[in-house]
Amino acid sequence: MTQRNWITEARDGAVLVLRMGAPEQLNALHAPMMAQLHDALERAGEDGDVRAVVLTGTGRAFCAGAHVGGMAEMPDKAAGIADLLENGWNRAVRLIRGMPKPVIAAVNGIAAGGGVGLALSADIVLAARSARFIQVFGPRLGVIPDVGCTWFLPRGVGRARALRLMLTGERLAAEQAERWGLIAACVGDADLMRESLALAHRLAAGPIRAFAEIRAAVDHGLSQDLDAALDHERDTNARLCAGPDLPKARRPFSKNERQISPTAP
């Protein structure tokens, strides 16, 4: 497969935009493209000048999951699929979830299969009105959802709705995904990148170390009881209050403080 820049990087001040650039295959990820995504995520995490990341796609899809071209050639399909998931997709999810700065997924179109898990691994998901989320695993492929979908979806929409999506393969429209609480906001197609960048810049100007701790605390709380959550909050805030980020966060509320609205993430 001809090597090219499958993942493009563009800086907008302290915000880095990572764009999957294979519209002819609906941004389905093959091995070279996945390797470039890993590299871009690792560099973003290590670059002190990058304070927020936006992940998006090119064309009419965000990501259609795995590129199936190389799967038929696997001599040992079980071992090959396990490696593809662990060292490919799962590594990408872990890099996003472990990013020490906020990550926004700007879902510009179809997110199918592993593309759903990739989008939901971000801290905040904004989706264009034309976007659709599709669980193709069971109905079309005869496998269970992966790339974190069995973790993200039930927590986002509840068990009943998650199973409906997983067992039927129905397309979930972006507007419905917002109503169900799976994504943060659905915006007009023409507004997606403007809204995503505005939100990314807002986060980049904040205490990103504390933001990373907030995400970790929420994930911790989802799997713990209340007492454990209280202990985690106590210990984390004691540490943060002794650190360098807190003074930056101390400011009074402004009259012009942006409010949450149905059309503004």
Backbone as a ProteinNet text record, in pm:
[ID]
protein_1_A
[PRIMARY]
MTQRNWITEARDGAVLVLRMGAPEQLNALHAPMMAQLHDALERAGEDGDVRAVVLTGTGRAFCAGAHVGGMAEMPDKAAGIADLLENGWNRAVRLIRGMPKPVIAAVNGIAAGGGVGLALSADIVLAARSARFIQVFGPRLGVIPDVGCTWFLPRGVGRARALRLMLTGERLAAEQAERWGLIAACVGDADLMRESLALAHRLAAGPIRAFAEIRAAVDHGLSQDLDAALDHERDTNARLCAGPDLPKARRPFSKNERQISPTAP
[TERTIARY]
84.7	0	88.9	59.3	140.7	135.5	253.4	260.6	226.8	147.6	115.1	82	55.1	16.3	-131.8	-157.9	-296.3	-356.7	-272.7	-317.4	-249.2	-326.8	-268.8	-279.4	-181.8	-175.5	-173.5	-255.6	-260	-268.1	-182.2	-181.2	-265	-345.2	-420.5	-392.8	-281.7	-238.8	-202.9	-265.4	-237	-319.6	-398.5	-485.1	-425.3	-420.1	-374	-493.3	-511.2	-618	-557.8	-603.3	-564.5	-679.8	-649.3	-755.7	-723.6	-815.1	-800.5	-830	-733	-740.1	-748.3	-848.2	-871	-1019.4	-1071.1	-1215.5	-1266.3	-1178.2	-1221.3	-1255.4	-1206.9	-1239.4	-1312.9	-1378.2	-1454.3	-1368.2	-1239.2	-1142.6	-1134.5	-1164.1	-1140.5	-990.2	-951.5	-810.6	-743.1	-637.9	-551.1	-422.5	-332.4	-214.2	-128.3	-93.1	-10.1	-80.4	-210.4	-286.4	-293.7	-313.4	-318.5	-184.3	-75.2	57.4	79	33.7	47.2	-39	-157.3	-243.2	-176	-118.3	-45.2	65.4	144.7	256.8	207.9	99.9	48	-5.1	-73.6	-126.6	-14.7	87.1	199.5	270.2	295.3	363	277.3	146.2	56.3	61.1	66.2	71.7	200	309.5	440.1	472.2	400.2	428.8	368.5	453.5	406	332.8	351.4	282.7	140.8	111.2	-24.3	-102.5	-214.2	-293.6	-433.7	-469.3	-595.9	-584.5	-658.1	-651.9	-792.8	-808.4	-933.6	-906.5	-985.5	-974.2	-1097	-1075.3	-1187.6	-1152.8	-1247.8	-1227.3	-1238.6	-1216.1	-1224.7	-1337.2	-1411.2	-1516.8	-1645.9	-1717.3	-1849.4	-1848.7	-1729.7	-1721.1	-1619.5	-1646.6	-1545.9	-1449.9	-1502.8	-1423.1	-1518.8	-1499.8	-1587.6	-1534.1	-1443	-1391.2	-1262.9	-1244.3	-1121.1	-1130.4	-1019	-1009.5	-997.5	-1093.7	-1101.3	-1009.2	-941.6	-860.8	-758	-687.3	-580.2	-625.1	-750	-794.6	-800.2	-842.5	-855.4	-721	-612.1	-479.2	-411	-477.7	-416.4	-403.5	-281.5	-265.7	-330.6	-326.8	-392.1	-487	-613.9	-708.1	-729.7	-737.8	-761	-647	-522.7	-407.4	-397.8	-429.9	-421.7	-521.4	-645	-747	-710.5	-662.6	-622.1	-511.9	-414.5	-305.3	-356.6	-446.1	-503.1	-574.5	-649.5	-722.3	-628.6	-543.6	-461.3	-357.3	-285.2	-174.2	-213.7	-335.5	-385.2	-491.5	-614.2	-728.2	-720.5	-695.4	-694.5	-584.1	-472.4	-364.2	-407.8	-479.8	-527.6	-622.8	-714.8	-808.6	-733.8	-636.1	-560.4	-477.6	-425.4	-351.1	-442.6	-563.8	-658.7	-702.8	-738.9	-786.1	-675.8	-551.9	-440.7	-376.9	-432	-376.8	-382.3	-270.4	-269	-325.2	-414.5	-479.7	-611.4	-708.4	-840.6	-837.7	-922.5	-938.4	-1085.2	-1109	-1244.3	-1254.8	-1358.7	-1387.1	-1490	-1455.9	-1548.3	-1596.4	-1712.1	-1762.3	-1834.3	-1767.3	-1815.1	-1908	-1923.6	-2009.2	-2026.2	-2025.5	-2048	-1937.7	-1979.3	-1888.4	-1944.1	-1870.8	-1920.5	-1818.5	-1867.7	-1778.5	-1681	-1551.9	-1449	-1443.4	-1496	-1500.7	-1585.6	-1687.9	-1771.2	-1688.3	-1616.6	-1532.8	-1424.4	-1367	-1263.2	-1318.6	-1439	-1500.3	-1532.5	-1592.5	-1637.4	-1522.4	-1403.2	-1288	-1242.9	-1287.9	-1252.9	-1324.7	-1275	-1337.1	-1472.7	-1480.4	-1604.5	-1626.2	-1749.1	-1783	-1884.2	-1847.3	-1939.7	-1964.2	-2087.1	-2118.4	-2196.8	-2165.5	-2243.4	-2382.2	-2479.8	-2617.5	-2631	-2546.6	-2554.7	-2484.7	-2418	-2341.5	-2434.8	-2384.1	-2457.1	-2360.2	-2408.6	-2329.7	-2388.9	-2305.5	-2357.7	-2276.6	-2345.8	-2283.2	-2297.8	-2197.4	-2205.6	-2161.3	-2107.1	-2035.9	-2121.9	-2230.2	-2310.8	-2389.9	-2477.8	-2564	-2489.9	-2378.4	-2310.8	-2186.3	-2120.9	-1991.8	-1994.5	-2096.6	-2104.9	-2004.4	-1965.2	-1871.4	-1929.6	-1866.1	-1914	-1853.6	-1920	-1861.5	-1728.1	-1634.2	-1502.6	-1461	-1332.6	-1278.2	-1349.1	-1383.3	-1442.9	-1592.3	-1657.6	-1800.5	-1884.1	-1844.7	-1922.2	-1905.9	-1807.4	-1786.3	-1852.1	-1828.8	-1877.7	-2030.2	-2085.5	-2227.9	-2321.2	-2306.8	-2398.4	-2388.6	-2270.7	-2254.4	-2313.6	-2315.3	-2366.8	-2517.4	-2574.8	-2718.5	-2797.1	-2730	-2799	-2797.3	-2819.5	-2809.7	-2912.2	-3037.1	-3142.7	-3115.7	-3082.3	-3057	-2928.2	-2826.2	-2701.3	-2724.5	-2800.4	-2827.8	-2911.7	-3004.3	-3082.7	-2991.3	-2899.3	-2807.3	-2715.9	-2665.9	-2570.5	-2634.9	-2757.7	-2822.5	-2891.4	-2933.2	-3004.1	-2916.4	-2809.9	-2728.3	-2796	-2900.6	-2969.3	-2874.3	-2896.4	-2817.6	-2871.1	-2782.2	-2820.2	-2783.8	-2885.6	-2863.1	-2799.7	-2721	-2650.2	-2745.9	-2859.2	-2954	-3007.6	-3034.6	-3081.6	-2970.1	-2847.1	-2732.5	-2716.8	-2742.2	-2736	-2849.1	-2970.7	-3083.5	-3061.3	-2999.1	-2973.4	-2853.5	-2775.6	-2660.6	-2533.2	-2530.3	-2409.5	-2301.7	-2342.9	-2248.5	-2283	-2189	-2209.2	-2302.3	-2290.8	-2373.7	-2378.1	-2491.4	-2509	-2517.1	-2436.6	-2432.8	-2450.4	-2477.3	-2489.4	-2360.1	-2370.4	-2251.9	-2149.7	-2198.5	-2108.3	-2046	-2102.2	-2053.5	-1961.3	-1946.5	-1878.3	-1736.5	-1654.7	-1515.8	-1503.1	-1586	-1581.4	-1615.1	-1721.1	-1760.5	-1654.9	-1598.7	-1498.8	-1372.7	-1327.8	-1208.5	-1232.3	-1351.1	-1381.3	-1378	-1435.7	-1434.2	-1292.7	-1215.9	-1078.5	-993.9	-1010.1	-934.9	-977.6	-1105.4	-1153.7	-1089.3	-1081.3	-1019.1	-868.4	-806.8	-661.9	-619	-708	-676.3	-694.9	-746.1	-774.2	-665.4	-689.2	-591.4	-595.9	-519.6	-534.2	-493.8	-404.9	-370.3	-492.9	-565.9	-687.6	-791.8	-800	-895.5	-866.1	-738.4	-701.5	-741.3	-725.5	-763.4	-915.3	-990.2	-1136.7	-1180.4	-1123.1	-1157.2	-1123.4	-1006.1	-966.2	-1060.8	-1104.8	-1195.2	-1331.5	-1380.4	-1508.8	-1499.8	-1393.9	-1376.8	-1363.5	-1291.1	-1276.3	-1412.4	-1489.7	-1618.2	-1718.6	-1707.2	-1800.6	-1786.6	-1671.2	-1648.5	-1633.9	-1662.5	-1643.5	-1770.6	-1774.7	-1887.3	-1862.8	-1961	-1952.2	-1835.1	-1812	-1701.5	-1567.6	-1548.5	-1423.7	-1410.8	-1522.9	-1520.1	-1485.5	-1542.7	-1512.2	-1364.5	-1310.3	-1168.3	-1080.7	-1118.8	-1039.6	-1043.3	-1161.2	-1173.5	-1087.7	-1094.1	-1015.3	-865.8	-817	-673.6	-625.9	-706.3	-666	-663.2	-763.9	-767.6	-660.7	-628.5	-518.6	-389.1	-369.4	-248.2	-251.6	-366.8	-376.9	-362.4	-415.4	-408.2	-265.1	-178.4	-37.9	45.3	-20.3	51.8	47	108.5	122.9	1	-95.4	-206.7	-315.5	-330.5	-446.1	-457.3	-350.5	-366.1	-425.1	-397.6	-452	-603.4	-656	-799	-877.5	-809	-878	-914.4	-1040.3	-1088.2	-1237.2	-1291.7	-1435.2	-1513.4	-1640.7	-1725.9	-1753	-1750	-1775.4	-1922	-1972	-2108.5	-2125.7	-2015.6	-2021.7	-1982.7	-1977.9	-1941.9	-2038.3	-1982.1	-2065.1	-2154.2	-2279.5	-2375.6	-2394	-2431.1	-2460.2	-2598.1	-2607.7	-2736.1	-2745.4	-2866.1	-2878.7	-2792.2	-2751.8	-2675	-2530.6	-2491.5	-2353.7	-2290.1	-2181.7	-2114.7	-2040
-118.9	0	124.7	215	334.8	418.9	456.6	537.1	681.8	741.2	882.8	934.9	1063.8	1121.2	1093.1	979.4	939.4	1022.8	1068.1	1153.5	1288.8	1392.3	1525.5	1601	1686.6	1764.8	1912.4	1989.6	2134.3	2203.1	2301.4	2376.8	2503.5	2529.2	2653.5	2707.4	2779	2823.3	2703.6	2693.7	2584.1	2459.5	2463.1	2350.7	2276.5	2144.1	2060	1986.7	1997.9	1927	1807.3	1687.4	1564.8	1521	1502.1	1470.7	1340.6	1245.9	1121.2	1150.5	1118.7	1165.9	1057.3	970	868.1	866	975.7	983.8	878	830.4	729.2	596.6	573.7	451.3	485.2	601.5	648.5	651	678.7	687.1	558.9	445.9	317.5	302.6	258.1	256.7	124.4	132	17	36.5	-60.6	-59.9	66	110.9	232.2	356.3	364.2	479.2	476.5	357	343	380.2	338.3	370.5	521.6	589.7	735.6	801.5	743.5	797.7	782.2	665.6	644.6	748.6	766.8	861.2	1002.5	1042.1	1177.7	1198.1	1098.1	1109.2	1114.1	1031.4	1031.7	1166.4	1221.4	1350.8	1462.2	1453.6	1554.7	1551.9	1432.1	1420	1474.2	1464.3	1506.3	1652.6	1713.6	1851	1949.3	2018.8	2112.6	2231.7	2260.8	2373.9	2337.9	2210.1	2165.1	2148.8	2220.6	2216.4	2159	2128.5	2062	2000.8	1892.1	1819.2	1801.2	1821	1792	1679.9	1572.7	1460	1458.7	1455.4	1458.6	1379.3	1371.3	1298	1388.3	1330	1402.4	1341.4	1426	1374.9	1350.1	1244.8	1220.9	1123.9	1088.7	997.9	1047.6	1017.8	1035	917	796.3	674.9	556.6	475.4	360.5	232.9	244.9	126.8	77.5	-53.3	-112.9	-134.6	-112.5	-143.7	-295.1	-357.5	-504.3	-568.5	-488.3	-543	-645.3	-616.9	-706.6	-823.2	-825.7	-930	-1067	-1069.5	-1198.3	-1266.5	-1187.8	-1244.1	-1290.7	-1278.4	-1319.4	-1471.9	-1525.9	-1671.9	-1732.9	-1662	-1705.9	-1593.9	-1610.4	-1499.8	-1462.7	-1561.7	-1531.3	-1447.3	-1490.4	-1415.9	-1280.3	-1275.4	-1149.8	-1046.8	-1090.6	-998.1	-949.6	-1042	-1002.2	-897.3	-915.2	-818.8	-686.1	-693.6	-572.7	-489.6	-557.3	-485	-432.5	-519.6	-479.2	-374.1	-398	-309.6	-200.6	-208.4	-106.6	-20.6	-69.3	7.9	36.9	-67.1	-45.8	50.1	43.3	136.8	279.9	300.6	434.7	486.2	400	440.3	476.6	396	423.5	551.3	578.8	703.2	824	813.6	924.2	940.2	829.3	836.1	878.7	847.4	884.8	1017.4	1086.7	1215.2	1314.9	1380.2	1473.8	1611.2	1614.8	1738.9	1701.6	1793.9	1758.8	1717.3	1619.2	1572.4	1585.9	1649.9	1666.3	1585.7	1504	1436.3	1519.5	1562.1	1635.2	1536.6	1475.8	1367.9	1430.5	1431.7	1503	1422.4	1293.8	1209.6	1073.7	969.2	833.9	790.9	736.7	667.7	526.9	429.6	292.2	199.4	92	-6.7	55.6	27.7	82.8	233.5	296.3	441.5	501.4	425.7	472.5	476	366.3	362.2	468.4	491.6	593.5	730.9	761.8	891.4	903.7	797.7	805	802	768.4	771.7	914.2	1009.9	1150.2	1200.9	1311	1370.7	1431.2	1499.1	1564	1529.2	1489.1	1454.7	1555.1	1625	1709.1	1640.3	1643.6	1575.8	1667.5	1659.1	1730	1669.2	1748.3	1699.1	1580.6	1571.6	1460.3	1334.1	1341.6	1227.2	1114.5	992.2	873.6	780	714.3	618.2	479.5	386.4	256.6	144.2	54.4	-64.6	-181.2	-202	-302.4	-440.7	-453.2	-574.1	-700.4	-703.4	-824.2	-853.3	-761	-787.9	-816.1	-746.9	-760.5	-849.2	-854.6	-924.3	-1048.7	-1063.4	-1179.6	-1180.7	-1062.5	-1050.6	-953.3	-943.4	-848.6	-710.5	-605.2	-471.2	-463.4	-389.4	-374.1	-228.3	-201.2	-65.3	13.3	-57.7	7.2	29	-14.7	13	-51.6	-171.8	-235.2	-161.1	-73.9	8.9	144.7	209.5	344.9	351.5	264.3	276.6	253.8	145.2	129	243.2	299.4	411.3	539.1	548.8	669.5	670.6	555.5	553	451.3	373.6	271	136.2	30.2	-105.5	-132.1	-93.4	-125.6	-61.9	66.5	134.6	84.9	56.8	4.8	-128.6	-217.5	-348	-333.5	-240.4	-217.5	-179.9	-88.8	-46.6	-160.7	-236.9	-343.3	-463.5	-496	-615	-589.6	-465.5	-435.7	-368.6	-300	-225.3	-99.8	-53.6	68.1	187.9	278.9	401.9	498.8	548.1	646.5	785	867	1002.1	1088.6	1186.4	1272.3	1343.8	1389	1459.6	1367.8	1241.1	1145.6	1111.1	1099.5	1071.7	1180.8	1305.4	1414.7	1402.9	1373.1	1360	1246.3	1138.9	1024	1045.4	1150	1177.3	1107.5	1051.6	982.9	1082	1195.9	1298.5	1430	1522.4	1650.2	1742.9	1744	1835.9	1794.6	1825	1811.5	1952.5	1981.6	2116.1	2105.4	2216.7	2217.8	2175	2108.7	2059.4	2169.7	2284.6	2395.6	2456.9	2427.1	2487.1	2395.7	2269.4	2170.8	2212.2	2245.3	2277.2	2409.5	2505	2632.4	2611.1	2535.3	2508.1	2423.9	2326	2238.6	2316.1	2401.4	2480.4	2582.2	2643.5	2740	2671.3	2551.9	2478.5	2435.9	2390.7	2348.3	2463.6	2581	2697.9	2736.9	2723.2	2752.9	2658.9	2531.2	2434	2456.3	2487.8	2507.5	2623.1	2718.9	2833.9	2803.8	2686.3	2652.3	2567.3	2520.8	2438.6	2294.1	2261.6	2131.2	2015.7	2041.6	1934	1894.9	1994.8	1967.4	1900.1	1940.8	1877.6	1728.7	1693.2	1552.4	1476.8	1541.1	1477.5	1462.6	1557.8	1547.3	1424.6	1405.5	1287.8	1159.7	1156.5	1037.7	1012.6	1119.5	1104.6	1052.5	1100.4	1052.4	904.5	865.9	724.9	638	688	615.7	601.2	709.2	706.9	612.6	592.7	504.2	358.7	324.5	184.8	165.2	271.8	264.7	306.8	278.5	325.6	469.5	527.6	668.4	695	606.9	629	635.6	546.3	546.8	674.6	721.5	846.1	964.7	968.1	1076.6	1076.2	958.2	947.8	995.7	956.6	996.5	1147.8	1207.4	1353	1424	1374.5	1434.6	1430.7	1313.4	1296.9	1375.1	1376	1446.5	1597	1651.1	1795.6	1841.2	1757.6	1793.2	1807.4	1717.9	1722.3	1841.3	1865.5	1975.5	2111.4	2124.6	2253.6	2290.2	2191.7	2218.6	2234.4	2223.4	2227.6	2363.3	2374.4	2504	2548.9	2458.8	2494.2	2575.1	2558.4	2616.7	2767.8	2845.1	2991.1	3035.2	2961.1	2998	2982.8	2892.4	2865.9	2960.4	3038.4	3126	3256.8	3270.1	3393.6	3403.4	3523.8	3538.4	3506.4	3471.2	3449.5	3583.3	3581.8	3702	3709.3	3832.4	3848.9	3783	3778.2	3723.5	3575.3	3509.4	3367	3291.9	3212.1	3143.1	3040.7	3039.3	2945.2	2828.7	2714.4	2597.1	2616.4	2592.9	2600.4	2482.4	2452.8	2339.1	2348.6	2470	2485.8	2520.5	2532.5	2571.5	2469.5	2403.8	2305.4	2373.6
0	0	0	-91.7	-105.8	21.8	67.5	189.6	158.1	240.5	227.2	365.2	374.3	502.7	526.1	588.1	614.7	727.1	818.2	928.7	913	889.9	875	1007	1030.5	1153.4	1118.3	1187.9	1167	1302	1322.7	1448.1	1434.6	1535.5	1546.6	1685.8	1699.7	1831.2	1917.3	2034.3	2127	2097.8	1990.1	1953.4	1834.7	1845.2	1735.9	1676.7	1545.1	1474.7	1403.4	1438.5	1371.2	1282.5	1153.5	1057.7	983.9	992.4	917.1	770.1	684.2	547	441.7	453.1	350.1	315.9	259.4	234.1	137.1	48.7	-48.9	17.6	138.2	212.1	341.7	343.7	459.7	586.6	565.6	675.8	757.9	694.1	759.7	780.4	898.9	935.9	900	819.7	793.7	874.3	867.1	954.2	939.6	817.6	807.2	862.4	839.4	888.8	1041.4	1096.3	1241.3	1304	1241.2	1293.9	1295.9	1190.9	1188.7	1295.5	1320.6	1425.7	1561.9	1587.3	1713.2	1729.2	1624	1630.9	1659.4	1590	1607.4	1748.9	1803.7	1939.1	2042.5	2022.7	2116.8	2116.3	1996.7	1989.8	2049.8	2027.2	2083.9	2235.9	2292.3	2436.9	2496.3	2421.7	2471.5	2442.2	2348	2306.2	2406.4	2478.5	2579.2	2521.5	2393.6	2331.5	2287.8	2283.8	2249.3	2378.7	2390	2513	2491.9	2368.7	2337.9	2199.3	2177.4	2050.9	1996.8	1866.1	1796.1	1696.6	1703.8	1611.6	1522.3	1391	1297.7	1172.6	1079.7	955.8	835.6	718.4	592	508.5	439.8	353.3	429.4	390.5	448.4	565	614	727.7	829.2	954.4	1059.5	1051.9	1069	1056.6	1045.8	941.4	917.9	980	1076	1143.3	1080.2	1084.7	1033.1	882.7	815.1	672.7	660.1	592.7	592.5	489.6	409	300.3	344.2	454.7	495.4	580.5	623.9	715.9	649.4	523	453.6	434.3	437.8	415	543.2	656.4	783.2	788.4	804.7	809.9	933.1	1044	1167.3	1206.6	1168.2	1183.7	1330.4	1418.9	1560.6	1617.2	1591.7	1641.6	1573.7	1443.9	1370.3	1419.4	1445.8	1495.6	1635.7	1719.7	1855.5	1850.8	1761.3	1748.7	1693.5	1593.8	1535.1	1641.1	1727.5	1831	1939.1	1992.2	2106.6	2069.4	1961.1	1924.8	1826.2	1775.3	1684.1	1749.1	1747.6	1796.7	1945.8	2025.7	2170.8	2213.4	2144.4	2174.8	2144.9	2034.5	2000.7	2108	2152.3	2257.7	2385.1	2421.9	2544.9	2533.8	2414.9	2396.5	2412	2359	2371.9	2516.4	2580.7	2718.5	2815.4	2779.6	2866	2830.1	2730.7	2689.6	2805.3	2838.3	2951.4	2916.6	2820.9	2778.6	2713.4	2706.6	2654.6	2507.4	2474.5	2336.5	2297.8	2185.7	2132.2	2003.2	1990.5	1864.5	1790.4	1670.2	1584	1477.9	1503.2	1417.2	1298.6	1185.6	1068.2	979.5	1007.6	923.5	987.6	906.7	956.2	1053	1166.1	1258.1	1271.3	1221.4	1220.4	1284	1347.2	1405.4	1502.5	1479.3	1566.5	1564.3	1459.2	1454	1564.1	1609.3	1720.1	1848.2	1874.6	1994.2	1991	1873	1860.1	1895.4	1845.6	1875.3	2023.6	2080.8	2219.6	2319.1	2274.6	2365.4	2394.5	2314.7	2339.3	2463.9	2520.1	2638.5	2606	2492.5	2449.7	2303.1	2270.1	2132	2078.9	1972.8	1897.8	1764.3	1715.9	1589.8	1497.4	1369.7	1269.1	1260.8	1221.6	1215.5	1121	1021.2	925.5	975.3	1090.2	1140.6	1184.3	1173.2	1216.1	1288.4	1394.2	1469.8	1446.2	1398.5	1356	1419	1489.6	1548.6	1450.2	1369.7	1262.5	1308.3	1427.5	1469	1463.3	1540.5	1548.1	1422.5	1380	1265.8	1135.5	1111.2	982	987.1	1101.3	1108.4	1195.9	1279.6	1366.1	1478.8	1525.2	1637.8	1739.1	1856	1955.8	1929	1973.5	1959.4	2033.4	1974.2	2035.9	2031.9	2047.8	2055.3	2166.9	2274.2	2389.8	2382.5	2274.2	2260	2369.8	2416.9	2523.6	2655.8	2666.3	2785.9	2768.4	2652.6	2631.1	2614.8	2532	2498	2616.6	2693.9	2807.7	2908.6	2925.4	3017.3	2959.9	2827.4	2764.4	2747.9	2711.4	2678.5	2760	2845.3	2922.6	2851.3	2928.2	2875.2	2765	2786.4	2690	2554.2	2554.5	2427.8	2362.9	2445	2389.7	2320	2384.5	2323.1	2197.4	2197.4	2075.8	1959	1983.8	1878.5	1836.3	1934	1904.3	1834.9	1871.4	1816.4	1682.9	1659	1533.9	1428.9	1473.1	1379	1327.1	1396.2	1352.8	1355.1	1264.1	1261.9	1365.6	1449	1550.2	1498.6	1472.8	1422.5	1531.1	1488.4	1582.7	1677.6	1626.9	1712.9	1821.6	1786	1885.3	1983.6	1931.9	2020.4	2124.4	2085.8	2183.2	2284.4	2237.3	2330.7	2429.2	2384.2	2470.4	2562.9	2539.7	2624.4	2582.6	2461.6	2415.2	2373.8	2319.4	2275.9	2344.2	2341.9	2410.9	2335	2201.6	2124.2	1978.1	1915.9	1771	1714.7	1613.1	1554.8	1403.6	1340.6	1195.7	1129.1	1016.1	947	922.9	878.5	847.1	971.2	1088.7	1213.2	1291.7	1248.7	1331.1	1367.6	1270.8	1301.7	1374.7	1340.9	1413.3	1560.3	1587.8	1726.1	1797.6	1727.4	1789.3	1824.7	1733.6	1760	1871.3	1872.6	1978.3	2114	2122.9	2248.7	2285.1	2185.7	2211.8	2264	2207.3	2254.4	2396.2	2423.9	2559.1	2660.3	2626.1	2716.1	2724.2	2610.3	2608	2697.7	2717.4	2802	2950	2981.9	3121.1	3183.7	3305.8	3378.7	3330.1	3227.1	3162.1	3252.6	3348.6	3441.5	3524.4	3571	3646.9	3559.1	3431.7	3340	3325.6	3315.4	3304.5	3431	3545.3	3671.4	3682.7	3626.2	3626.6	3548.4	3430	3349.8	3425.2	3486.3	3560.8	3677.9	3744.3	3858.5	3814.6	3701.2	3649.6	3612.8	3542.5	3505.9	3630.9	3729.4	3855.5	3924.1	3926.6	3993.8	3929	3797.9	3728	3771.4	3825.7	3863.2	4013.6	4093	4237.3	4310.8	4439.4	4518.9	4564	4631.7	4670.2	4763.1	4860.2	4953.3	4881	4783.3	4707.3	4625.3	4569.5	4491.9	4581.3	4700.3	4793.8	4832.7	4856.9	4891.2	4776.2	4654.1	4537.2	4519.2	4535.8	4523.8	4628.6	4751.1	4859.6	4828.9	4791.9	4770.3	4648	4541.7	4420.2	4442.3	4507.5	4529	4627.6	4725.2	4815.3	4736.7	4640	4557.7	4462.4	4398.4	4302.6	4370.4	4489.1	4559.1	4598	4602.9	4633.4	4506.5	4389	4262.8	4195.5	4078.1	4010.5	3931.7	3907	3819	3887.9	4018.1	4085.9	4071.6	4087.1	4075.3	3942.3	3834.7	3704.4	3700.6	3782.9	3779.9	3869	3953.6	4046.8	3978	3943.6	3883.6	3910.2	3922.8	3946.2	3819.2	3836.3	3720	3652.7	3520.4	3442.5	3403.5	3386	3336.7	3200.2	3126.2	2990.8	2985.9	3102.6	3106.2	3016.3	2926.7	2828.5	2896.7	2862.4	2919.5	2824	2880.9	2798.3	2736.6	2608.2	2538.5	2443.4	2391.3	2300.4	2176.3	2138.4	2015.5	2040.1	2165	2195.5	2286.2	2241	2326.6	2439.3
[MASK]
+++++++++++++++++++++++++++++++++++++++++++++++++++++++++++++++++++++++++++++++++++++++++++++++++++++++++++++++++++++++++++++++++++++++++++++++++++++++++++++++++++++++++++++++++++++++++++++++++++++++++++++++++++++++++++++++++++++++++++++++++++++++++++++++++++++++++

